[in-house]
Structure formats: C-alpha cells, structure tokens
PDB file of C-alpha atoms in Angstrom:
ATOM      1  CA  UNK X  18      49.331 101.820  42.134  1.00 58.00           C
ATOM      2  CA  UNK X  19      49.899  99.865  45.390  1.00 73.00           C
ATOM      3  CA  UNK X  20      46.919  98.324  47.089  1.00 93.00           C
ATOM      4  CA  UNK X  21      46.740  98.323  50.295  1.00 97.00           C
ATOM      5  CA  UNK X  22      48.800  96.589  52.815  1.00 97.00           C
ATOM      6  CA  UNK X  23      47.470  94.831  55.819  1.00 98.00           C
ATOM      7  CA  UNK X  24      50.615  93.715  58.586  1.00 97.00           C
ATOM      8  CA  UNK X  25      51.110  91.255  59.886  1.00 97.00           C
ATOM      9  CA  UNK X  26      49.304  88.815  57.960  1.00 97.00           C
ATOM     10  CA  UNK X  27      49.492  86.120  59.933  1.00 97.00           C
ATOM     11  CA  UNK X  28      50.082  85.946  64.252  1.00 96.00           C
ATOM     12  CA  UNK X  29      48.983  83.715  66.989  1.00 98.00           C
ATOM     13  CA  UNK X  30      47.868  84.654  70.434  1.00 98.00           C
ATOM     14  CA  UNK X  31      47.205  83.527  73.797  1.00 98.00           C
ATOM     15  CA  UNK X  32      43.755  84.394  75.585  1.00 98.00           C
ATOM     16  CA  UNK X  33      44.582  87.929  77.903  1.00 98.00           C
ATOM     17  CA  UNK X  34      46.923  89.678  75.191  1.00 98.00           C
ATOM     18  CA  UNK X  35      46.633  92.419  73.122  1.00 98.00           C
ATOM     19  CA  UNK X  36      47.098  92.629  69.433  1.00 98.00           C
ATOM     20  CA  UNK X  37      47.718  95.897  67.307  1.00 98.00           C
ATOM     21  CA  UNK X  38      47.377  95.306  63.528  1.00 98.00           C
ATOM     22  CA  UNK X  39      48.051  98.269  60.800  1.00 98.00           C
ATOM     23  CA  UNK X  40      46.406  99.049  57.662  1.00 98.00           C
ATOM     24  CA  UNK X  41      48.098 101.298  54.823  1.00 98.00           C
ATOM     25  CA  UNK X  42      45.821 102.505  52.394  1.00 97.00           C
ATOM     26  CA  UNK X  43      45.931 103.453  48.879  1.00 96.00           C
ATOM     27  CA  UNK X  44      47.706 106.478  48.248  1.00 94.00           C
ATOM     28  CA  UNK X  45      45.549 109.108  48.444  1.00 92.00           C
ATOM     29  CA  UNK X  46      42.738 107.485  50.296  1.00 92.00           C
ATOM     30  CA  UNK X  47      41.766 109.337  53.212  1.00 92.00           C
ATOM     31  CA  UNK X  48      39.034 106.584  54.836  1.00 93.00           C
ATOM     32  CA  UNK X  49      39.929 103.467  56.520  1.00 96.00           C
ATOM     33  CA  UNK X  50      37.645 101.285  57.722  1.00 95.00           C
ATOM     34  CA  UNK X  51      37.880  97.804  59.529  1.00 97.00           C
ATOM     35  CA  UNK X  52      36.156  95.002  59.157  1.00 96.00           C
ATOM     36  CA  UNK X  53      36.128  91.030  61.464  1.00 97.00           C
ATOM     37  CA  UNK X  54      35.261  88.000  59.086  1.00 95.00           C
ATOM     38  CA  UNK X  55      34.326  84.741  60.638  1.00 93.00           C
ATOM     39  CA  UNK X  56      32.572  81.753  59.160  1.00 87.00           C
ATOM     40  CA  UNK X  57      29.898  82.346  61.459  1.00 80.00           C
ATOM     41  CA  UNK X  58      28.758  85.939  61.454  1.00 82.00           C
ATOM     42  CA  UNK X  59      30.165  86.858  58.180  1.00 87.00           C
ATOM     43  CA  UNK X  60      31.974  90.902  57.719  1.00 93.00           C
ATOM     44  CA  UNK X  61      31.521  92.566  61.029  1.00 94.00           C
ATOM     45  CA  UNK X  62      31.886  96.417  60.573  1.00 93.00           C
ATOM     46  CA  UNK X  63      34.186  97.506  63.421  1.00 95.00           C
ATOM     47  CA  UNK X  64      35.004 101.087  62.484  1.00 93.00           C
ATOM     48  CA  UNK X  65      35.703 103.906  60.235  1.00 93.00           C
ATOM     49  CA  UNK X  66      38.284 106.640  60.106  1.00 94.00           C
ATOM     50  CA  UNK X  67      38.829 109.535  57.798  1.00 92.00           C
ATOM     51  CA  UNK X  68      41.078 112.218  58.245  1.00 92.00           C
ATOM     52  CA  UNK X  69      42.089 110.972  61.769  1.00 94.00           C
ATOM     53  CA  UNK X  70      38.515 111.069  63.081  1.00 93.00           C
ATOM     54  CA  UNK X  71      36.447 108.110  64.132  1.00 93.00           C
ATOM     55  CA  UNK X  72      32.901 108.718  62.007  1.00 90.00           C
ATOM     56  CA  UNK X  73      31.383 105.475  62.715  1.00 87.00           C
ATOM     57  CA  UNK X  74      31.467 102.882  64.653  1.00 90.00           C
ATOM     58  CA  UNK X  75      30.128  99.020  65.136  1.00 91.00           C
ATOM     59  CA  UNK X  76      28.886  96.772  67.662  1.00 91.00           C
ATOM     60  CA  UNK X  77      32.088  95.967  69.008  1.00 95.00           C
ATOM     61  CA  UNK X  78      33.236  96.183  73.302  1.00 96.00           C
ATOM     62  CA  UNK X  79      35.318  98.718  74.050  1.00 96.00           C
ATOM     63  CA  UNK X  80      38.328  96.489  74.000  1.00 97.00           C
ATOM     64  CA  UNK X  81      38.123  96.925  70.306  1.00 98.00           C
ATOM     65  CA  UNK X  82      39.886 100.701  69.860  1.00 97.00           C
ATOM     66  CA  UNK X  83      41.833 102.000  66.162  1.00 97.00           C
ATOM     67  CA  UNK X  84      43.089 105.175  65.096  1.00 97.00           C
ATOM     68  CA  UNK X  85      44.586 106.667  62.268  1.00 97.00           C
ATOM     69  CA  UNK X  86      47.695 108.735  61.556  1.00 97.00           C
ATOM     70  CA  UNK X  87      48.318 111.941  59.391  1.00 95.00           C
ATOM     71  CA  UNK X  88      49.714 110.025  56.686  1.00 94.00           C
ATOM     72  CA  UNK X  89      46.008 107.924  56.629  1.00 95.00           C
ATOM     73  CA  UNK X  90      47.637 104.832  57.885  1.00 97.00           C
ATOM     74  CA  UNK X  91      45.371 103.309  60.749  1.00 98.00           C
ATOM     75  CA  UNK X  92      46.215 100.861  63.133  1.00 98.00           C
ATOM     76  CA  UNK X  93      43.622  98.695  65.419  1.00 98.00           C
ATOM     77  CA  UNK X  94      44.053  97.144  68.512  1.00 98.00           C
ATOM     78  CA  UNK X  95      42.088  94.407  70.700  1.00 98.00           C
ATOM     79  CA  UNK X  96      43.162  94.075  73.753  1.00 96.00           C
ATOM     80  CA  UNK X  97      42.554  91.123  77.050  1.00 97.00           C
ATOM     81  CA  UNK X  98      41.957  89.012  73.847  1.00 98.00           C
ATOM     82  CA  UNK X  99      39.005  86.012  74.149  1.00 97.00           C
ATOM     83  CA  UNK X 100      39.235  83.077  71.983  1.00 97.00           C
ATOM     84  CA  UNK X 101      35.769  84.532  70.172  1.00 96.00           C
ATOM     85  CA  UNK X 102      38.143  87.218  68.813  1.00 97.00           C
ATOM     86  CA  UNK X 103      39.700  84.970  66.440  1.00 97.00           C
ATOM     87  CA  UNK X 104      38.912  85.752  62.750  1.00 97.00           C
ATOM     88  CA  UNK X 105      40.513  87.600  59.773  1.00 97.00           C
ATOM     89  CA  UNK X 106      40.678  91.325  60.101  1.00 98.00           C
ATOM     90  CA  UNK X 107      40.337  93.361  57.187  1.00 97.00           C
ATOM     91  CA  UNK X 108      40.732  96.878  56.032  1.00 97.00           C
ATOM     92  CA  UNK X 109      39.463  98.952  52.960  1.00 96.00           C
ATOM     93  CA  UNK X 110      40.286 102.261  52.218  1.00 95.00           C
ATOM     94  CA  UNK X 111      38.361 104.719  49.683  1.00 91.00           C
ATOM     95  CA  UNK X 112      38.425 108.003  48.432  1.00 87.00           C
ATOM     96  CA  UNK X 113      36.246 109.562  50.340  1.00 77.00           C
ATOM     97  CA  UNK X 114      33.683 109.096  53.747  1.00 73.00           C
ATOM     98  CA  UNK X 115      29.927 108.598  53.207  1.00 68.00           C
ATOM     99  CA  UNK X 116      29.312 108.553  49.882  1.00 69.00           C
ATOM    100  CA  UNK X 117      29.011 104.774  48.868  1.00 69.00           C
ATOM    101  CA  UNK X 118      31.815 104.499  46.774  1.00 81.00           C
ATOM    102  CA  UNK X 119      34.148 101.481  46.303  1.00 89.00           C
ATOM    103  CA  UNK X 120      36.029  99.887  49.120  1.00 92.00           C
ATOM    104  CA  UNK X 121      39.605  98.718  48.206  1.00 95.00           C
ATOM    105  CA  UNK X 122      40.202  95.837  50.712  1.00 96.00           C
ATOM    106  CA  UNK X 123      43.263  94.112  52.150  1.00 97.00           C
ATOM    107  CA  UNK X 124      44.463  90.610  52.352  1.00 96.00           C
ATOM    108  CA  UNK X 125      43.632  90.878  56.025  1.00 97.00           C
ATOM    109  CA  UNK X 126      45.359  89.737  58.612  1.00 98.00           C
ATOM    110  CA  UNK X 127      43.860  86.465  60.164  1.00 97.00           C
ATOM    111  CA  UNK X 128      44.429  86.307  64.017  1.00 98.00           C
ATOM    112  CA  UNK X 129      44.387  83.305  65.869  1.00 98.00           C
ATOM    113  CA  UNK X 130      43.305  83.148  69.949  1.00 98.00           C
ATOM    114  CA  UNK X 131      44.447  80.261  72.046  1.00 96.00           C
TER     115      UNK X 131
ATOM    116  CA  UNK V  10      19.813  96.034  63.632  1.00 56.00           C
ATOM    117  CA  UNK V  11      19.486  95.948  59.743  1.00 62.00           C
ATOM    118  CA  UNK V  12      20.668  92.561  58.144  1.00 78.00           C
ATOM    119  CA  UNK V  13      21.325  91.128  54.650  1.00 90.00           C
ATOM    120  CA  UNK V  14      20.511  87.547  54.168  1.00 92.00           C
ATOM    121  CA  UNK V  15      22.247  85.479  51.194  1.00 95.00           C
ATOM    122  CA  UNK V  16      20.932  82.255  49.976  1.00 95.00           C
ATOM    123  CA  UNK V  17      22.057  80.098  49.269  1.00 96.00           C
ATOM    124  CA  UNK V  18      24.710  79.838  51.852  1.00 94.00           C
ATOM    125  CA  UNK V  19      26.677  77.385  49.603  1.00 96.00           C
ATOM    126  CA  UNK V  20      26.398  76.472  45.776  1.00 97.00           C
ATOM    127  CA  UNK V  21      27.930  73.500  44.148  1.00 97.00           C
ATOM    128  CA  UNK V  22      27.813  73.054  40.732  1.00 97.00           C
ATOM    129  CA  UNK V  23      29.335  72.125  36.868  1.00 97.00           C
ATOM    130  CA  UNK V  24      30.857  74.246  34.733  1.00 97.00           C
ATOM    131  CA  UNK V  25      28.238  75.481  31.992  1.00 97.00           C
ATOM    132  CA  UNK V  26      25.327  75.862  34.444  1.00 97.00           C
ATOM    133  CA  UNK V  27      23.465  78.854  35.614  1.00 98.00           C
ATOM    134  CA  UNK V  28      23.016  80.181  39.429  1.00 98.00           C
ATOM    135  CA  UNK V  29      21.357  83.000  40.571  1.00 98.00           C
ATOM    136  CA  UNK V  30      22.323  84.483  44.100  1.00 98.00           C
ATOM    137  CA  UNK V  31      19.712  86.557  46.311  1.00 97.00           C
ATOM    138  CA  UNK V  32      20.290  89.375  48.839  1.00 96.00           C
ATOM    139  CA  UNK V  33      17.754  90.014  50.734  1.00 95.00           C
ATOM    140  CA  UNK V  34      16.498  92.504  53.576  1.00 93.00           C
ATOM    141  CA  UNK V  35      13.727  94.496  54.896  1.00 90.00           C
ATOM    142  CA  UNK V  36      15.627  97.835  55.284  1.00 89.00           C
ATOM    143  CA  UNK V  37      16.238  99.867  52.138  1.00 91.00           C
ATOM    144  CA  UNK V  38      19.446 100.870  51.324  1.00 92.00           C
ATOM    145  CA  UNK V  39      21.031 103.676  49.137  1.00 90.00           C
ATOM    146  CA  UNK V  40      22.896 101.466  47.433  1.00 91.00           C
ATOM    147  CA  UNK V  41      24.186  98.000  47.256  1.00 94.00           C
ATOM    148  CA  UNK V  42      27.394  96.118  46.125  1.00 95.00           C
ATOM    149  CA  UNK V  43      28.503  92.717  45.300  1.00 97.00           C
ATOM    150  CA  UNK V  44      32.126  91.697  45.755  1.00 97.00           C
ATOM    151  CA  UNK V  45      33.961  88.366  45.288  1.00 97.00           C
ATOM    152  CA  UNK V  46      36.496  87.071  47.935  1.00 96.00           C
ATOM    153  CA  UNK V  47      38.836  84.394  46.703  1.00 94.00           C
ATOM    154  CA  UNK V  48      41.111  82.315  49.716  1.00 90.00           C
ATOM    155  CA  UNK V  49      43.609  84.389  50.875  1.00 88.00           C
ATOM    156  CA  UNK V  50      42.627  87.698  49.585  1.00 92.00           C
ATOM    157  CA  UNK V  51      39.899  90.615  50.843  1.00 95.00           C
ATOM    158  CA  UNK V  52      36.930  91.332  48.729  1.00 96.00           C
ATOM    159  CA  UNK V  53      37.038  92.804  45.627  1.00 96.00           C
ATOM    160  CA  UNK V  54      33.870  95.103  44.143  1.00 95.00           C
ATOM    161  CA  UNK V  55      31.871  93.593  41.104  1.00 96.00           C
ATOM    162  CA  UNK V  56      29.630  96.171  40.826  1.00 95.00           C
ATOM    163  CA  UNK V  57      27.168  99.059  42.441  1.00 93.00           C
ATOM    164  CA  UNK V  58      23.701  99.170  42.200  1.00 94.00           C
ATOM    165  CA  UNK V  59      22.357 102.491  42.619  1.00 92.00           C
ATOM    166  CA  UNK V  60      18.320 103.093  41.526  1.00 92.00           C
ATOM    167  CA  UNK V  61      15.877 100.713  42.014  1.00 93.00           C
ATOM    168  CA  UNK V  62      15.096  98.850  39.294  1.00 95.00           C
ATOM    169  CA  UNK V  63      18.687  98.693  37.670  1.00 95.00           C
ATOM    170  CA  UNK V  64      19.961  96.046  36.193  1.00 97.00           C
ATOM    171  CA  UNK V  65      23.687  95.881  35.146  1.00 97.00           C
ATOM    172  CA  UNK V  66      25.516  93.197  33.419  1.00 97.00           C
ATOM    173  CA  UNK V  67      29.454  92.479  33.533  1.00 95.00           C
ATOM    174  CA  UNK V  68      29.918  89.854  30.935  1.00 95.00           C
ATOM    175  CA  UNK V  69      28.499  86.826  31.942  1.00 97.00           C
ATOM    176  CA  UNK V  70      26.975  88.168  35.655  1.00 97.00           C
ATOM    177  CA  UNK V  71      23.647  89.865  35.811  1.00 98.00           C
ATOM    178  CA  UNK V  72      23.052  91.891  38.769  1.00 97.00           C
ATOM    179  CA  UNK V  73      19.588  93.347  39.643  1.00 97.00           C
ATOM    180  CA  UNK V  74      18.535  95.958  42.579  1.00 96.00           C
ATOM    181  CA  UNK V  75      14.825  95.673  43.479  1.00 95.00           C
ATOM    182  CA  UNK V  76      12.040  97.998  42.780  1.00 95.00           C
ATOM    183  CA  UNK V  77      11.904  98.800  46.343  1.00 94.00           C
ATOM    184  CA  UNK V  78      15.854  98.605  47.521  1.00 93.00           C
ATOM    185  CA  UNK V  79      15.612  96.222  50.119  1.00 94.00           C
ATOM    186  CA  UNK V  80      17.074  93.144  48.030  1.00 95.00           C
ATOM    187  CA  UNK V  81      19.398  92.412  44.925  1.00 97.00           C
ATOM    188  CA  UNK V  82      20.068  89.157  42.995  1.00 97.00           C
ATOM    189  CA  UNK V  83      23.256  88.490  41.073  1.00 98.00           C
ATOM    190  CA  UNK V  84      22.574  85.478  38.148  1.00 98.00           C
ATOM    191  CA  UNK V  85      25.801  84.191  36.434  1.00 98.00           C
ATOM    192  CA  UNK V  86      25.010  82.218  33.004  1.00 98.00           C
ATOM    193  CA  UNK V  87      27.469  79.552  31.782  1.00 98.00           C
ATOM    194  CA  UNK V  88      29.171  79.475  34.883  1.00 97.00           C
ATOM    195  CA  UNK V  89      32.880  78.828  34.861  1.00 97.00           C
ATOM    196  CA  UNK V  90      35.841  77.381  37.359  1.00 96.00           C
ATOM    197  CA  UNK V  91      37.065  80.579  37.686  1.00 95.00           C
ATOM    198  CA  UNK V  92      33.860  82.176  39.189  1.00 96.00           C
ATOM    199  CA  UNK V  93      34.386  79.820  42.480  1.00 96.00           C
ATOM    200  CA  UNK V  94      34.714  82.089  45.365  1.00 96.00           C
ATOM    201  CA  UNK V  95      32.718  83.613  48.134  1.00 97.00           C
ATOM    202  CA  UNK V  96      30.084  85.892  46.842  1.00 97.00           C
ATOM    203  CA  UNK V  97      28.993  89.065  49.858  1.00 97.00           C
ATOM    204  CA  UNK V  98      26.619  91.538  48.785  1.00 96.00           C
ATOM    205  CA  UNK V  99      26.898  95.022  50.904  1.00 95.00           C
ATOM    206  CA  UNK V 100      23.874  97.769  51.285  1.00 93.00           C
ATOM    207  CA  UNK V 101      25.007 101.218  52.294  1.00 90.00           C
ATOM    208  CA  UNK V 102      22.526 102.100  55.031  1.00 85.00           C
ATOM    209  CA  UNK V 103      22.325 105.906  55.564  1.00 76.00           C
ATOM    210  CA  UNK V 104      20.194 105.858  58.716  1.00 73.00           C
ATOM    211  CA  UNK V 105      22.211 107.723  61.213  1.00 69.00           C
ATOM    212  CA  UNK V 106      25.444 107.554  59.272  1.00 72.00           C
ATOM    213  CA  UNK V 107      26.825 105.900  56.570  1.00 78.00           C
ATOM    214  CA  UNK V 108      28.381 102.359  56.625  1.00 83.00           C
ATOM    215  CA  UNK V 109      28.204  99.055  54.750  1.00 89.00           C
ATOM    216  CA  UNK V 110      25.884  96.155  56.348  1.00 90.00           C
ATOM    217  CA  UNK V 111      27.722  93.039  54.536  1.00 93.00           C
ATOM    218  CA  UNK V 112      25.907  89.948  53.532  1.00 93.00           C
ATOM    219  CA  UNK V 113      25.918  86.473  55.099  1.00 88.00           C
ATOM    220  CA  UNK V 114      28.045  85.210  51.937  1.00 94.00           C
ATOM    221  CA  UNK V 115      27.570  82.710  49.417  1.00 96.00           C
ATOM    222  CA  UNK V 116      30.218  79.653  48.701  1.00 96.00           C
ATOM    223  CA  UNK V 117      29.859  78.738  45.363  1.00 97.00           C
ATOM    224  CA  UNK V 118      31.951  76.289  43.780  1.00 97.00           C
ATOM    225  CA  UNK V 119      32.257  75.905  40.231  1.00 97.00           C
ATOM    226  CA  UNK V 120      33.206  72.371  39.249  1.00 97.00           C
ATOM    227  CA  UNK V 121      35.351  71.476  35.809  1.00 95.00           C
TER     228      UNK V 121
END
C-alpha cells in the first residue's frame, strides 16, 4: 500500500512568510502527527491529530497551528517565519491514538528560512 | 521536560566490528522504539520494546529495554555498510497523554 506522502518536499522562504505543508497518511490511518528535525535538537514533537481533533500538543509558539481533514489528511502551517524555523518537517501516521504502536513516517519536507 | 540521551552522538567504524548504542533517561516510559533514518527519507521502526527486561533480536541487532524502563541499548554484531544511518530511539511517555519523546540520534557510519 502507499506510504505516506509529505508535499512539497522541498521550498525556500524568506524570514516574515508563512508556509503550509500537507501530510497524507496511509490509508486507513486515522492519527497524524508532526514532527521538526534539526541537527541540533534532534525530532521535535509538534502535534498530533486523530479524527480531526488536536490530542496533543508540543512545545511549539503559537505560530505553529495544523489541522486535519475528514479524509485524515492534515496540513501544518508556520506562519511570520524566523530563520530558527528551518529544518525538515515530518509526518507519521498510525492506526490508532495512544496506544504506542508504530509510526509510519514521511520523507518530510525540509524547509529552508532566509 | 523528559529527555532521551543517545551516545554516542556519532560512530565511525569498519565493516565486521561490533557497536552498541545507549538510550538513556531518568523518566520511565511504557515503551520504547528504535528506528533508522537513512538521507532523504523519515524514520523507519526497527523494533518495540515493551516489558522491562526484554531483549529482542532482528538478525544481527540486539535490542535491550532496562529492568527499570528508563533506558535501552541497541548492539549490532558484524556490522555492515548497509547499517550506516542515523539511529533515534523513541519512549512513549504516558504522563498526561501519550506522545513519543525522540532521542538525540546516533550517526553511525559503517566503513567497507
């Protein structure tokens, strides 16, 4: 089956912009959840979403905001970008919420600040 | 704020040589996972560790949870060029709700 599929892979911004960046799971995953990966700090859990609902949450400012649709795609967005926010964004999906099961992840999509 | 240390950080060695990877914390966690990134692609799950104690093998890798579930170590034997990659361990902390704390990572390189 398709894995899942992380758009756009690749995009360049300027410091002050915004950014959206979508995540399609597996099919029949229900939980999405994102994650920032820098060389420095590592995976950075920014949030989780199953079934449309936000059930949990990082350390991450406000400007950091996702959702996800009825069809379990999700979709993040940063906006008034800073050049800290640079990194590779990734999303897994799994089955389920909560139980500690596997976490399918993306190729990520690796944004750059200027 | 609950934290999973890796060392070593990076790992350079020859093919046929043995490495052994710690995890380490001082939170306990449910369970814990080890996935390998390779450039260009997201992280992909070796294995879960569930009781403490366990110890699981996948072919050449050895992966053990500790008595206590605060820290795991994953020990390859005979290591190969194709093991190179970035090596994050992940405990599933329950306190509050559930997520995945991610390790610090370790870059090992495998050398022919």
């Amino acid at each position: 089956k398709a894995g899942v599929t992380q758009t756009p892979r690749y995009l360049i911004k300027t410091r002050g912009q915004q950014v959206t960046l979508s995540c399609s799971p597996i099919s029949g995953h229900r939980s999405v959840s994102w994650y920032q990966q820098t060389p420095g700090q590592g995976l950075q859990f920014l949030f989780e979403y199953f079934s449309e609902t936000q059930r949990n949450k990082g350390n991450f400012p406000g400007r950091f905001s996702g959702r996800q649709f009825s069809n379990s795609r999700s979709e993040m967005n940063v906006s008034t970008l800073e050049l800290g926010d640079s990194a590779l964004y990734l999303c897994a999906s799994s089955l389920r919420s909560g139980v500690g099961g596997e976490l399918f992840f993306g190729e990520g999509s690796r944004l750059t600040v200027l | 704020t609950q934290l999973l240390e890796q060392s070593p950080q990076f790992l350079s060695i020859q093919e046929g040589e043995n490495l052994t990877v710690y995890c380490n914390s001082s939170s306990v966690f449910s369970s814990l996972q080890w996935y390998r990134q390779e450039p260009g692609e997201g992280p992909v799950l070796l294995v879960t560790v569930v009781t403490g104690g366990e110890v699981k093998k996948l072919k050449r890798l050895t992966f053990q949870f500790g008595d206590a579930r605060k820290d795991s170590s994953l020990h390859i034997t005979a290591a190969q060029p194709g093991d190179t990659g970035l090596y994050l361990c992940a405990g599933l902390t329950t306190s509050g709700t559930y997520k995945y704390i991610f390790g610090t990572g370790t870059r090992l390189k495998v050398l022919a």
